[in-house]
Short mmCIF file of C-alpha atoms and ligand atoms in Angstrom, two decimals:
data_model
loop_
_atom_site.label_atom_id
_atom_site.label_comp_id
_atom_site.label_asym_id
_atom_site.label_seq_id
_atom_site.Cartn_x
_atom_site.Cartn_y
_atom_site.Cartn_z
CA UNK A 133 28.31 2.25 7.00
CA UNK A 134 26.30 4.86 8.75
CA UNK A 135 22.59 4.38 7.54
CA UNK A 136 21.63 7.13 4.57
CA UNK A 137 18.19 8.36 4.47
CA UNK A 138 16.41 9.24 0.89
CA UNK A 139 13.30 10.63 0.93
CA UNK A 140 10.71 10.58 -2.17
CA UNK A 141 8.39 13.26 -2.62
CA UNK A 142 5.86 14.43 -5.03
CA UNK A 143 4.44 17.65 -6.28
CA UNK A 144 1.58 18.88 -8.61
CA UNK A 145 -0.11 16.09 -9.28
CA UNK A 146 -0.75 12.34 -7.95
CA UNK A 147 0.10 9.12 -10.01
CA UNK A 148 3.57 10.46 -11.43
CA UNK A 149 5.27 7.02 -10.33
CA UNK A 150 7.21 7.66 -6.86
CA UNK A 151 6.98 4.33 -6.68
CA UNK A 152 8.70 3.67 -9.61
CA UNK A 153 11.56 6.02 -9.15
CA UNK A 154 11.74 4.96 -5.52
CA UNK A 155 12.11 1.60 -6.88
CA UNK A 156 14.52 2.13 -9.70
CA UNK A 157 16.90 4.23 -7.05
CA UNK A 158 16.67 1.10 -5.20
CA UNK A 159 17.75 -0.92 -8.01
CA UNK A 160 20.65 1.16 -9.03
CA UNK A 161 22.15 1.12 -5.36
CA UNK A 162 21.87 -2.68 -4.84
CA UNK A 163 23.16 -3.28 -8.34
CA UNK A 164 26.09 -1.15 -6.69
CA UNK A 165 26.51 -3.68 -3.64
CA UNK A 166 24.44 -1.37 -0.93
CA UNK A 167 22.19 -2.96 1.24
CA UNK A 168 18.61 -1.14 0.38
CA UNK A 169 15.12 -1.25 1.58
CA UNK A 170 12.09 0.94 0.55
CA UNK A 171 9.27 2.18 2.75
CA UNK A 172 6.36 3.99 2.27
CA UNK A 173 4.17 6.45 4.22
CA UNK A 174 0.66 6.69 3.43
CA UNK A 175 -1.15 9.98 4.77
CA UNK A 176 -4.63 8.25 5.19
CA UNK A 177 -6.13 7.30 8.34
CA UNK A 178 -7.19 3.81 7.44
CA UNK A 179 -4.43 1.63 9.76
CA UNK A 180 -3.84 -0.47 6.37
CA UNK A 181 -5.35 -0.64 2.60
CA UNK A 182 -6.90 -3.95 3.49
CA UNK A 183 -10.28 -2.52 4.09
CA UNK A 184 -10.39 -0.32 0.89
CA UNK A 185 -11.97 -1.37 -2.03
CA UNK A 186 -9.79 -1.70 -5.10
CA UNK A 187 -11.74 1.33 -6.59
CA UNK A 188 -10.38 3.23 -3.87
CA UNK A 189 -6.81 2.13 -4.03
CA UNK A 190 -6.18 -0.52 -6.58
CA UNK A 191 -4.60 -3.90 -5.56
CA UNK A 192 -3.97 -4.41 -1.86
CA UNK A 193 -0.39 -6.24 -1.55
CA UNK A 194 0.36 -8.64 0.97
CA UNK A 195 3.71 -8.78 2.38
CA UNK A 196 5.10 -12.21 3.80
CA UNK A 197 4.45 -11.27 7.39
CA UNK A 198 0.96 -10.91 6.80
CA UNK A 199 0.63 -7.16 6.39
CA UNK A 200 -1.90 -5.89 4.10
CA UNK A 201 0.21 -3.36 2.29
CA UNK A 202 0.01 -0.46 -0.45
CA UNK A 203 0.64 -1.67 -3.79
CA UNK A 204 3.70 0.20 -4.18
CA UNK A 205 5.26 -2.56 -1.95
CA UNK A 206 4.66 -4.82 -4.88
CA UNK A 207 7.06 -2.86 -7.02
CA UNK A 208 9.61 -2.68 -4.56
CA UNK A 209 9.60 -6.17 -4.12
CA UNK A 210 9.65 -6.74 -8.04
CA UNK A 211 12.49 -4.21 -8.48
CA UNK A 212 14.54 -5.26 -5.68
CA UNK A 213 13.99 -9.14 -5.46
CA UNK A 214 13.92 -8.44 -1.48
CA UNK A 215 10.56 -9.08 0.53
CA UNK A 216 8.93 -6.28 2.53
CA UNK A 217 7.47 -6.51 5.88
CA UNK A 218 4.96 -4.33 7.91
CA UNK A 219 7.66 -2.04 8.78
CA UNK A 220 7.88 -0.90 5.06
CA UNK A 221 4.17 0.24 4.93
CA UNK A 222 3.15 3.10 7.81
CA UNK A 223 0.13 4.91 7.61
CA UNK A 224 -1.21 7.84 9.54
CA UNK A 225 -4.01 5.54 11.11
CA UNK A 226 -0.98 3.64 12.24
CA UNK A 227 1.01 6.38 13.79
CA UNK A 228 -2.14 7.76 15.36
CA UNK A 229 -3.18 4.59 17.05
CA UNK A 230 0.01 3.94 17.86
CA UNK A 231 0.40 7.73 19.80
CA UNK A 232 -3.07 7.20 21.45
CA UNK A 233 -2.36 3.49 22.66
CA UNK A 234 0.86 5.10 24.43
CA UNK A 235 -1.20 8.24 26.03
CA UNK A 236 -3.78 5.72 27.41
CA UNK A 237 -0.82 3.77 29.06
CA UNK A 238 0.28 6.88 30.41
CA UNK A 239 3.54 7.00 28.56
CA UNK A 240 3.49 10.81 27.84
CA UNK A 241 3.76 11.57 31.78
CA UNK A 242 1.09 13.90 31.79
CA UNK A 243 2.05 15.99 28.90
CA UNK A 244 -0.32 17.43 26.27
CA UNK A 245 -0.22 15.13 23.19
CA UNK A 246 0.26 17.35 20.32
CA UNK A 247 1.03 16.89 16.39
CA UNK A 248 4.02 18.27 17.13
CA UNK A 249 6.28 16.88 18.71
CA UNK A 250 4.38 13.65 19.45
CA UNK A 251 2.84 12.44 16.08
CA UNK A 252 6.19 13.93 14.39
CA UNK A 253 8.46 11.97 16.73
CA UNK A 254 6.34 8.90 16.00
CA UNK A 255 6.80 9.22 12.46
CA UNK A 256 10.37 9.77 12.64
CA UNK A 257 10.77 6.48 14.78
CA UNK A 258 9.22 4.72 12.12
CA UNK A 259 11.04 6.41 9.49
CA UNK A 260 14.34 5.32 11.32
CA UNK A 261 13.07 1.82 12.48
CA UNK A 262 14.11 -0.12 9.54
CA UNK A 263 17.54 1.74 9.33
CA UNK A 264 18.36 0.83 13.62
CA UNK A 265 18.09 -2.80 12.23
CA UNK A 266 21.93 -2.19 11.08
CA UNK A 267 21.10 -4.34 8.31
CA UNK A 268 20.78 -1.27 5.62
CA UNK A 269 23.06 1.19 3.83
CA UNK A 270 20.19 3.11 2.50
CA UNK A 271 16.68 3.33 3.65
CA UNK A 272 14.23 4.80 0.77
CA UNK A 273 11.18 6.70 2.19
CA UNK A 274 8.38 7.30 -0.43
CA UNK A 275 6.00 9.80 1.26
CA UNK A 276 2.23 8.96 -0.30
CA UNK A 277 0.32 12.31 -1.62
CA UNK A 278 1.29 15.45 -3.13
CA UNK A 279 3.44 18.03 -1.18
CA UNK A 280 0.45 20.88 -0.23
CA UNK A 281 -1.86 18.09 1.33
CA UNK A 282 -2.87 18.88 4.68
CA UNK A 283 -2.68 15.17 5.56
CA UNK A 284 1.00 14.66 4.43
CA UNK A 285 1.97 18.02 6.63
CA UNK A 286 3.25 15.96 9.59
CA UNK A 287 5.33 13.38 7.39
CA UNK A 288 6.81 16.54 5.58
CA UNK A 289 7.73 18.15 9.25
CA UNK A 290 9.28 14.87 10.37
CA UNK A 291 11.31 14.71 7.28
CA UNK A 292 12.49 18.28 7.54
CA UNK A 293 13.33 17.45 11.16
CA UNK A 294 15.45 14.08 10.28
CA UNK A 295 17.21 16.18 7.36
CA UNK A 296 18.36 18.79 9.76
CA UNK A 297 19.90 16.11 12.12
CA UNK A 298 21.41 13.91 9.80
CA UNK A 299 22.99 16.41 7.55
CA UNK A 300 24.59 14.78 4.47
CA UNK A 301 23.44 11.49 5.60
CA UNK A 302 19.88 12.05 3.88
CA UNK A 303 18.89 13.70 0.95
CA UNK A 304 15.57 14.46 -0.51
CA UNK A 305 14.29 13.70 -4.00
CA UNK A 306 11.34 15.18 -5.33
CA UNK A 307 9.49 14.29 -8.26
CA UNK A 308 6.86 16.68 -10.19
CA UNK A 309 5.15 17.05 -13.43
CA UNK A 310 6.31 19.10 -16.39
CA UNK A 311 2.98 19.12 -18.79
CA UNK A 312 3.13 19.85 -22.40
CA UNK A 313 0.56 22.32 -23.77
CA UNK A 314 -0.33 21.02 -27.39
CA UNK A 315 -1.78 24.62 -28.53
CA UNK A 316 1.33 26.47 -27.62
CA UNK A 317 3.66 23.67 -28.28
CA UNK A 318 5.44 24.44 -25.17
CA UNK A 319 6.61 22.46 -21.69
CA UNK A 320 5.74 24.17 -18.76
CA UNK A 321 8.00 24.12 -15.63
CA UNK A 322 5.96 26.64 -13.69
CA UNK A 323 3.86 24.06 -11.59
CA UNK A 324 7.44 22.41 -10.91
CA UNK A 325 8.52 26.00 -9.15
CA UNK A 326 5.08 26.18 -7.35
CA UNK A 327 5.74 22.93 -6.10
CA UNK A 328 9.41 23.28 -4.81
CA UNK A 329 8.55 26.49 -3.40
CA UNK A 330 5.57 24.95 -1.31
CA UNK A 331 8.57 22.50 -0.10
CA UNK A 332 10.92 25.35 0.67
CA UNK A 333 8.20 26.89 2.71
CA UNK A 334 7.97 24.05 4.99
CA UNK A 335 11.72 24.05 5.25
CA UNK A 336 12.64 21.45 2.82
CA UNK A 337 15.19 22.06 0.25
CA UNK A 338 15.03 19.14 -2.72
CA UNK A 339 18.43 18.23 -3.69
CA UNK A 340 17.30 16.29 -6.67
CA UNK A 341 14.23 16.90 -8.75
CA UNK A 342 12.89 14.41 -11.36
CA UNK A 343 10.70 15.95 -13.95
CA UNK A 344 7.83 13.36 -15.29
CA UNK A 345 7.55 14.50 -18.69
CA UNK A 346 5.88 13.27 -21.84
CA UNK A 347 8.34 15.18 -24.10
CA UNK A 348 12.13 15.50 -23.87
CA UNK A 349 12.82 18.62 -22.00
CA UNK A 350 15.67 20.50 -23.37
CA UNK A 351 18.58 21.38 -21.59
CA UNK A 352 18.20 25.13 -21.26
CA UNK A 353 14.83 24.29 -19.73
CA UNK A 354 16.17 22.20 -17.11
CA UNK A 355 18.76 24.72 -16.26
CA UNK A 356 16.41 27.37 -15.61
CA UNK A 357 14.57 24.63 -13.41
CA UNK A 358 17.76 24.30 -11.54
CA UNK A 359 18.39 28.06 -11.22
CA UNK A 360 14.79 28.62 -9.99
CA UNK A 361 14.73 25.91 -7.42
CA UNK A 362 18.27 26.20 -5.90
CA UNK A 363 18.94 22.73 -7.32
CA UNK A 364 22.71 22.26 -9.04
CA UNK A 365 22.06 21.59 -12.76
CA UNK A 366 23.10 17.92 -12.88
CA UNK A 367 20.51 17.03 -10.27
CA UNK A 368 17.43 17.85 -12.47
CA UNK A 369 16.76 14.60 -14.06
CA UNK A 370 13.76 13.84 -16.50
CA UNK A 371 11.77 11.11 -16.13
CA UNK A 372 10.13 10.30 -19.55
CA UNK A 373 7.54 7.97 -20.58
CA UNK A 374 9.07 4.50 -20.78
CA UNK A 375 7.49 1.77 -22.83
CA UNK A 376 8.12 -0.72 -19.98
CA UNK A 377 8.80 0.62 -16.02
CA UNK A 378 11.40 -1.91 -15.78
CA UNK A 379 13.32 0.59 -17.85
CA UNK A 380 13.15 3.40 -15.97
CA UNK A 381 16.53 2.45 -13.32
CA UNK A 382 18.51 2.65 -16.89
CA UNK A 383 16.97 5.76 -17.72
CA UNK A 384 17.93 7.16 -14.39
CA UNK A 385 21.69 5.48 -14.51
CA UNK A 386 21.81 7.28 -17.86
CA UNK A 387 21.33 10.67 -16.16
CA UNK A 388 23.51 9.72 -13.08
CA UNK A 389 20.94 9.53 -10.61
CA UNK A 390 22.53 6.75 -8.49
CA UNK A 391 25.91 8.97 -8.47
CA UNK A 392 24.34 12.44 -7.51
CA UNK A 393 22.76 10.74 -4.51
CA UNK A 394 25.76 8.81 -3.61
CA UNK A 395 27.65 12.36 -3.89
CA UNK A 396 24.49 13.96 -1.96
CA UNK A 397 24.89 11.37 0.96
CA UNK A 398 28.82 11.28 1.30
CA UNK A 399 28.91 7.81 0.14
CA UNK A 400 32.17 6.82 -0.86
CA UNK A 401 31.75 4.31 -4.28
CA UNK A 402 33.40 3.60 -7.05
CA UNK A 403 32.89 1.93 -10.11
CA UNK A 404 29.39 1.32 -12.25
CA UNK A 405 26.59 -0.99 -10.96
CA UNK A 406 26.28 -4.27 -12.05
CA UNK A 407 23.22 -4.31 -13.95
CA UNK A 408 23.82 -7.38 -16.21
CA UNK A 409 20.86 -9.54 -15.06
CA UNK A 410 18.25 -6.40 -15.24
CA UNK A 411 19.70 -5.73 -18.63
CA UNK A 412 19.42 -9.55 -19.59
CA UNK A 413 15.97 -9.01 -18.78
CA UNK A 414 15.30 -6.24 -20.84
CA UNK A 415 16.81 -7.75 -23.94
CA UNK A 416 14.30 -10.39 -24.03
CA UNK A 417 11.83 -7.87 -23.56
CA UNK A 418 12.97 -6.07 -26.26
CA UNK A 419 13.76 -8.95 -28.80
CA UNK A 420 10.77 -10.55 -27.95
CA UNK A 421 8.03 -10.86 -31.19
CA UNK A 422 5.69 -13.50 -30.67
CA UNK A 423 2.72 -12.98 -28.20
CA UNK A 424 0.88 -14.94 -25.84
CA UNK A 425 -2.73 -14.28 -25.14
CA UNK A 426 -3.95 -14.33 -21.87
CA UNK A 427 -7.64 -13.60 -20.72
CA UNK A 428 -8.27 -12.49 -17.27
CA UNK A 429 -11.64 -12.89 -16.01
CA UNK A 430 -12.40 -10.63 -13.14
CA UNK A 431 -15.17 -8.12 -11.81
CA UNK A 432 -12.51 -5.01 -11.97
CA UNK A 433 -11.96 -4.92 -15.18
CA UNK A 434 -11.84 -1.29 -15.92
CA UNK A 435 -9.63 -0.35 -13.24
CA UNK A 436 -5.86 -0.06 -14.19
CA UNK A 437 -4.28 -1.27 -11.04
CA UNK A 438 -6.71 -3.86 -9.79
CA UNK A 439 -4.82 -6.76 -10.69
CA UNK A 440 -1.30 -5.13 -11.15
CA UNK A 441 0.59 -7.90 -9.49
CA UNK A 442 -0.83 -10.62 -11.92
CA UNK A 443 -0.40 -8.54 -14.67
CA UNK A 444 3.41 -8.23 -13.73
CA UNK A 445 3.68 -11.66 -13.02
CA UNK A 446 2.42 -12.48 -16.59
CA UNK A 447 4.38 -9.82 -18.19
CA UNK A 448 7.75 -11.04 -16.27
CA UNK A 449 7.05 -15.24 -16.99
CA UNK A 450 6.15 -13.85 -20.75
CA UNK A 451 9.49 -12.38 -20.94
CA UNK A 452 11.47 -14.82 -19.51
CA UNK A 453 9.82 -17.15 -21.93
CA UNK A 454 11.06 -14.90 -25.14
CA UNK A 455 7.20 -13.58 -25.67
CA UNK A 456 5.25 -10.65 -25.32
CA UNK A 457 2.13 -10.95 -23.35
CA UNK A 458 -1.26 -9.53 -24.60
CA UNK A 459 -3.67 -9.51 -21.47
CA UNK A 460 -7.27 -8.84 -21.94
CA UNK A 461 -9.60 -8.32 -19.06
CA UNK A 462 -12.95 -10.12 -19.46
CA UNK A 463 -15.64 -8.82 -17.20
CA UNK A 464 -16.95 -11.44 -15.33
CA UNK A 465 -20.40 -9.70 -14.74
CA UNK A 466 -20.96 -9.82 -18.58
CA UNK A 467 -20.34 -13.33 -19.36
CA UNK A 468 -23.17 -15.88 -20.23
CA UNK A 469 -23.69 -19.17 -22.13
CA UNK A 470 -24.26 -17.33 -25.18
CA UNK A 471 -20.77 -15.09 -25.47
CA UNK A 472 -18.73 -17.37 -23.30
CA UNK A 473 -16.96 -19.17 -26.25
CA UNK A 474 -16.55 -15.80 -28.10
CA UNK A 475 -15.07 -13.92 -25.39
CA UNK A 476 -12.63 -16.80 -24.29
CA UNK A 477 -11.77 -18.80 -27.38
CA UNK A 478 -9.08 -16.34 -28.77
CA UNK A 479 -6.91 -16.72 -25.82
CA UNK A 480 -4.04 -19.00 -25.27
CA UNK A 481 -4.43 -19.20 -21.41
CA UNK A 482 -7.23 -18.04 -19.19
CA UNK A 483 -6.71 -16.49 -15.47
CA UNK A 484 -9.57 -16.53 -12.76
CA UNK A 485 -8.97 -13.34 -10.89
CA UNK A 486 -8.86 -13.35 -6.71
CA UNK A 487 -12.02 -11.14 -5.08
CA UNK A 488 -14.51 -10.75 -2.87
CA UNK A 489 -18.42 -10.95 -2.54
CA UNK A 490 -20.87 -12.30 -4.94
CA UNK A 491 -21.03 -9.76 -7.71
CA UNK A 492 -19.53 -11.56 -10.76
CA UNK A 493 -19.15 -14.96 -9.34
CA UNK A 494 -21.70 -16.73 -11.71
CA UNK A 495 -19.71 -15.28 -14.77
CA UNK A 496 -16.33 -17.03 -13.30
CA UNK A 497 -18.54 -20.36 -12.95
CA UNK A 498 -19.47 -20.01 -16.74
CA UNK A 499 -15.97 -19.30 -17.89
CA UNK A 500 -14.48 -21.94 -15.98
CA UNK A 501 -16.77 -24.58 -17.36
CA UNK A 502 -15.88 -23.64 -20.65
CA UNK A 503 -12.42 -23.73 -20.12
CA UNK A 504 -12.74 -26.94 -18.35
CA UNK A 505 -14.78 -28.62 -20.91
CA UNK A 506 -12.48 -27.28 -23.70
CA UNK A 507 -9.28 -28.13 -21.96
CA UNK A 508 -7.88 -24.78 -22.25
CA UNK A 509 -4.87 -23.73 -19.83
CA UNK A 510 -6.43 -22.12 -16.67
CA UNK A 511 -5.18 -20.89 -13.63
CA UNK A 512 -7.35 -19.90 -10.50
CA UNK A 513 -5.85 -17.61 -7.98
CA UNK A 514 -7.90 -17.45 -4.35
CA UNK A 515 -11.52 -16.76 -5.39
CA UNK A 516 -10.53 -17.92 -8.66
CA UNK A 517 -9.45 -21.65 -7.47
CA UNK A 518 -12.45 -21.57 -5.04
CA UNK A 519 -14.67 -21.00 -8.33
CA UNK A 520 -13.10 -23.70 -10.00
CA UNK A 521 -14.08 -25.83 -6.71
CA UNK A 522 -17.74 -24.60 -6.96
CA UNK A 523 -17.91 -25.08 -10.99
CA UNK A 524 -16.62 -28.62 -10.67
CA UNK A 525 -19.19 -29.48 -7.75
CA UNK A 526 -22.11 -28.25 -9.83
CA UNK A 527 -21.49 -29.36 -13.08
CA UNK A 528 -19.23 -32.57 -12.36
CA UNK A 529 -20.42 -33.89 -8.98
CA UNK A 530 -24.09 -32.82 -9.78
CA UNK A 531 -24.18 -30.70 -6.66
CA UNK A 532 -26.50 -28.15 -8.52
CA UNK A 533 -26.44 -25.67 -5.39
CA UNK A 534 -23.01 -26.34 -4.26
CA UNK A 535 -21.50 -22.58 -3.53
CA UNK A 536 -19.06 -20.76 -1.08
CA UNK A 537 -20.50 -19.78 2.07
CA UNK A 538 -19.46 -16.22 1.44
CA UNK A 539 -21.61 -16.11 -1.49
CA UNK A 540 -24.49 -17.95 -0.37
CA UNK A 541 -24.67 -18.43 3.41
CA UNK A 542 -27.48 -20.91 3.15
CA UNK A 543 -26.36 -23.51 0.53
CA UNK A 544 -26.72 -27.17 1.47
CA UNK A 545 -23.40 -27.84 -0.65
CA UNK A 546 -20.78 -25.72 1.31
CA UNK A 547 -17.85 -26.90 -0.84
CA UNK A 548 -16.03 -23.66 0.23
CA UNK A 549 -16.51 -23.10 3.65
CA UNK A 550 -15.46 -20.22 6.45
CA UNK A 551 -12.29 -20.99 8.03
CA UNK A 552 -12.56 -22.37 11.85
CA UNK A 553 -10.26 -19.42 12.90
CA UNK A 554 -12.50 -17.14 11.15
CA UNK A 555 -15.86 -18.20 13.07
CA UNK A 556 -15.28 -15.92 15.71
CA UNK A 557 -14.31 -12.92 14.00
CA UNK A 558 -15.91 -9.69 14.28
CA UNK A 559 -13.28 -6.93 13.21
CA UNK A 560 -13.14 -6.87 9.23
CA UNK A 561 -9.54 -4.98 9.25
CA UNK A 562 -6.53 -7.15 9.25
CA UNK A 563 -8.00 -10.62 10.38
CA UNK A 564 -8.00 -12.56 7.52
CA UNK A 565 -5.70 -15.50 6.81
CA UNK A 566 -2.55 -13.52 6.25
CA UNK A 567 1.15 -13.87 4.87
CA UNK A 568 3.10 -16.45 4.16
CA UNK A 569 1.93 -20.25 5.07
CA UNK A 570 3.75 -23.41 4.31
CA UNK A 571 2.20 -26.09 1.58
CA UNK A 572 3.60 -29.39 1.17
CA UNK A 573 2.88 -30.55 -2.47
CA UNK A 574 2.33 -34.01 -3.75
CA UNK A 575 4.98 -35.37 -5.53
CA UNK A 576 4.14 -36.31 -9.30
CA UNK A 577 1.61 -33.66 -9.75
CA UNK A 578 2.46 -30.93 -12.41
CA UNK A 579 2.46 -28.04 -9.48
CA UNK A 580 5.32 -29.87 -8.06
CA UNK A 581 7.14 -30.65 -11.12
CA UNK A 582 6.47 -26.45 -11.99
CA UNK A 583 7.89 -25.78 -8.47
CA UNK A 584 10.85 -28.35 -8.62
CA UNK A 585 10.35 -28.73 -4.84
CA UNK A 586 7.40 -30.24 -2.53
CA UNK A 587 7.92 -27.46 0.31
CA UNK A 588 7.19 -23.88 -0.83
CA UNK A 589 5.72 -21.12 1.22
CA UNK A 590 3.37 -18.62 -0.29
CA UNK A 591 1.27 -15.81 0.64
CA UNK A 592 -2.48 -15.87 1.58
CA UNK A 593 -5.39 -13.44 1.92
CA UNK A 594 -8.76 -15.02 2.63
CA UNK A 595 -11.69 -16.27 5.09
CA UNK A 596 -12.88 -19.27 2.87
CA UNK A 597 -11.47 -22.67 2.39
CA UNK A 598 -11.98 -25.78 0.76
CA UNK A 599 -14.40 -28.19 2.57
CA UNK A 600 -12.48 -31.03 3.36
CA UNK A 601 -15.66 -33.04 3.56
CA UNK A 602 -15.72 -33.12 -0.21
CA UNK A 603 -12.26 -34.12 -0.59
CA UNK A 604 -12.67 -37.86 -1.28
CA UNK A 605 -15.70 -36.89 -3.78
CA UNK A 606 -13.59 -34.53 -5.57
CA UNK A 607 -10.29 -36.69 -6.17
CA UNK A 608 -12.57 -39.82 -7.10
CA UNK A 609 -14.05 -37.67 -10.11
CA UNK A 610 -10.69 -36.18 -11.35
CA UNK A 611 -10.20 -33.01 -9.15
CA UNK A 612 -7.23 -33.49 -6.96
CA UNK A 613 -5.95 -31.99 -3.88
CA UNK A 614 -2.25 -31.45 -4.41
CA UNK A 615 -1.01 -29.03 -2.04
CA UNK A 616 -1.69 -28.70 1.69
CA UNK A 617 -0.71 -26.90 4.85
CA UNK A 618 1.38 -29.49 6.76
CA UNK A 619 0.02 -28.32 10.23
CA UNK A 620 -3.58 -27.57 9.43
CA UNK A 621 -4.30 -29.70 6.30
CA UNK A 622 -6.24 -26.89 4.53
CA UNK A 623 -6.06 -27.43 0.89
CA UNK A 624 -4.15 -25.03 -0.83
CA UNK A 625 -3.86 -26.16 -4.50
CA UNK A 626 -6.16 -28.57 -6.61
CA UNK A 627 -5.19 -29.52 -9.88
CA UNK A 628 -6.90 -31.47 -12.76
CA UNK A 629 -4.08 -34.19 -13.88
CA UNK A 630 -5.75 -35.15 -17.16
CA UNK A 631 -6.18 -31.84 -18.39
CA UNK A 632 -3.50 -29.83 -20.06
CA UNK A 633 -2.91 -27.18 -17.37
CA UNK A 634 -5.91 -26.55 -15.18
CA UNK A 635 -4.70 -25.42 -11.39
CA UNK A 636 -5.78 -23.25 -8.62
CA UNK A 637 -4.18 -21.94 -5.74
CA UNK A 638 -5.67 -20.78 -2.76
CA UNK A 639 -2.66 -18.62 -2.47
CA UNK A 640 -1.45 -15.56 -4.22
CA UNK A 641 1.84 -16.51 -6.36
CA UNK A 642 1.68 -13.03 -7.79
CA UNK A 643 2.73 -11.41 -4.70
CA UNK A 644 6.30 -13.24 -5.04
CA UNK A 645 7.19 -12.85 -8.47
CA UNK A 646 9.92 -10.48 -9.42
CA UNK A 647 11.99 -9.49 -12.33
CA UNK A 648 15.13 -11.53 -11.46
CA UNK A 649 12.93 -14.30 -9.93
CA UNK A 650 9.70 -15.04 -11.98
CA UNK A 651 7.28 -17.24 -9.97
CA UNK A 652 7.38 -20.85 -11.03
CA UNK A 653 4.03 -21.29 -11.46
CA UNK A 654 3.42 -18.27 -13.64
CA UNK A 655 6.41 -19.48 -15.69
CA UNK A 656 4.74 -22.81 -16.14
CA UNK A 657 1.22 -21.43 -16.81
CA UNK A 658 2.94 -19.19 -19.44
CA UNK A 659 4.71 -22.28 -21.26
CA UNK A 660 1.39 -24.40 -21.04
CA UNK A 661 -0.30 -21.36 -22.52
CA UNK A 662 2.71 -21.12 -25.43
CA UNK A 663 2.21 -24.64 -26.13
CA UNK A 664 -1.55 -24.66 -26.52
CA UNK A 665 -1.25 -21.68 -28.89
CA UNK A 666 1.01 -23.74 -30.74
CA UNK A 667 -1.16 -26.71 -30.97
CA UNK A 668 -4.20 -24.96 -31.89
CA UNK A 669 -2.16 -23.43 -34.95
CA UNK A 670 -1.22 -26.96 -35.93
CA UNK A 671 -4.48 -28.51 -36.18
N1 LIG B 229 -13.37 -14.24 -0.97
C1 LIG B 229 -12.46 -15.24 -0.79
C2 LIG B 229 -12.06 -15.40 0.74
O1 LIG B 229 -12.08 -14.64 1.36
C3 LIG B 229 -11.12 -15.12 -1.84
C4 LIG B 229 -10.21 -14.16 -1.27
C5 LIG B 229 -9.36 -13.68 -2.60
O2 LIG B 229 -9.67 -13.84 -3.54
N2 LIG B 229 -7.96 -13.02 -2.30
O3 LIG B 229 -11.79 -16.87 0.82
#
């Protein structure tokens, strides 16, 4: 089938959940048997979000091919169960970089290089790149930002041209916001009308409108929107706040969003999507009553999106284990020996989060000492794993100043050290150890049992690593190196076998947990936490 292109744009305000709508459309099309991919175009000038701190842009996601990407790619993978790559996330910075490189090579043969046509042509090429592989029936392209932003103009112009060229092999889904004015007790569609008008001024007529709302939008009001915006009435869909993002595909299907898109893109189809596995997950989610309490120790606790993939992985694993999960964020900067017991003891399991820099790390060590001594199920991820190593070195091996070179460059006991390959790195962007690497697990360990296999691949994002010079000392005292890279022998997993569940991974398992394939380590951690809760209840 000739590839169809679906564009998803947003209007009125940001944070409407374009990523969730794009992912939901993808889920529905996949469940109808089509091959689908989703890509995101971000209008900022950074080459990728790798250098952005979480306050700016939430979590940085990592694709298996080592691209630091927008966190929406995490949603794409969680909904579709399909791995994304660097081709699935393009920024203005990357577009310009490529055009400027071509200009320097002389590829433009003496022409003046301009936004139109050179930047827009580059964007068009990027939009069609995944489609040109012949692997996909549908390429869904989410345009970041809000219609009306100066910086998204070249993307919208490229999109206009593609629509013109592809005719009905292409459609535009525009997401807007319908606010409810409490004092007047009224929903307001004017902002939607304005934002559609803005799109029309750019030469784009949306085919489908998805109206984000906190209240049910009555049918007459939707018909009014249809009439004012030149959209057919059945193509005005409401997206009302749902208890879980994973219900959105069903809410969209109830309003026939998938059928409308298939008709608009002239795609032959029959029957209904097979959502049986998805519904099975939702049923478990709706029926779960028991709660497992997880404490997440990190420094970005006040940020909703900083630990997005960890939150979702915990939620998926808890749901598959017929539990609700209550995640409590514990600010590592506020932890001290006096309050650690009070802060951590209500939880059935503790996660120590990834991170960069010294701030908040001493609190992570305090948390880990308490967890280790009280034998609470504990999961350290990346900096969390490194913190497990440092805490153990200080308090068990008696190396009082043990540290990571990242946190104290002059430490004598550098149990976590800069990787050899990182020593020559001067540029910060895209130069960490990134993406999926092989890892061999030691047979008979908890980690190997959790995975059920010995050879795995997991995604990384770090510059520092366990210092192998200390391996024997750690293992003699009970902290075992149970997973390593088969080529470089870098230590990727540590575990304390005599504890209930005390495991640290240098890699990020949270990047590869999906609704239909929850990650085995998160599954095992949640099971251990539930078991620990039961044990606590019986004493
Ligand atoms: N800052 C640590 C490193 O670079 C850990 C990184 C992380 O937690 N993602 O090795």
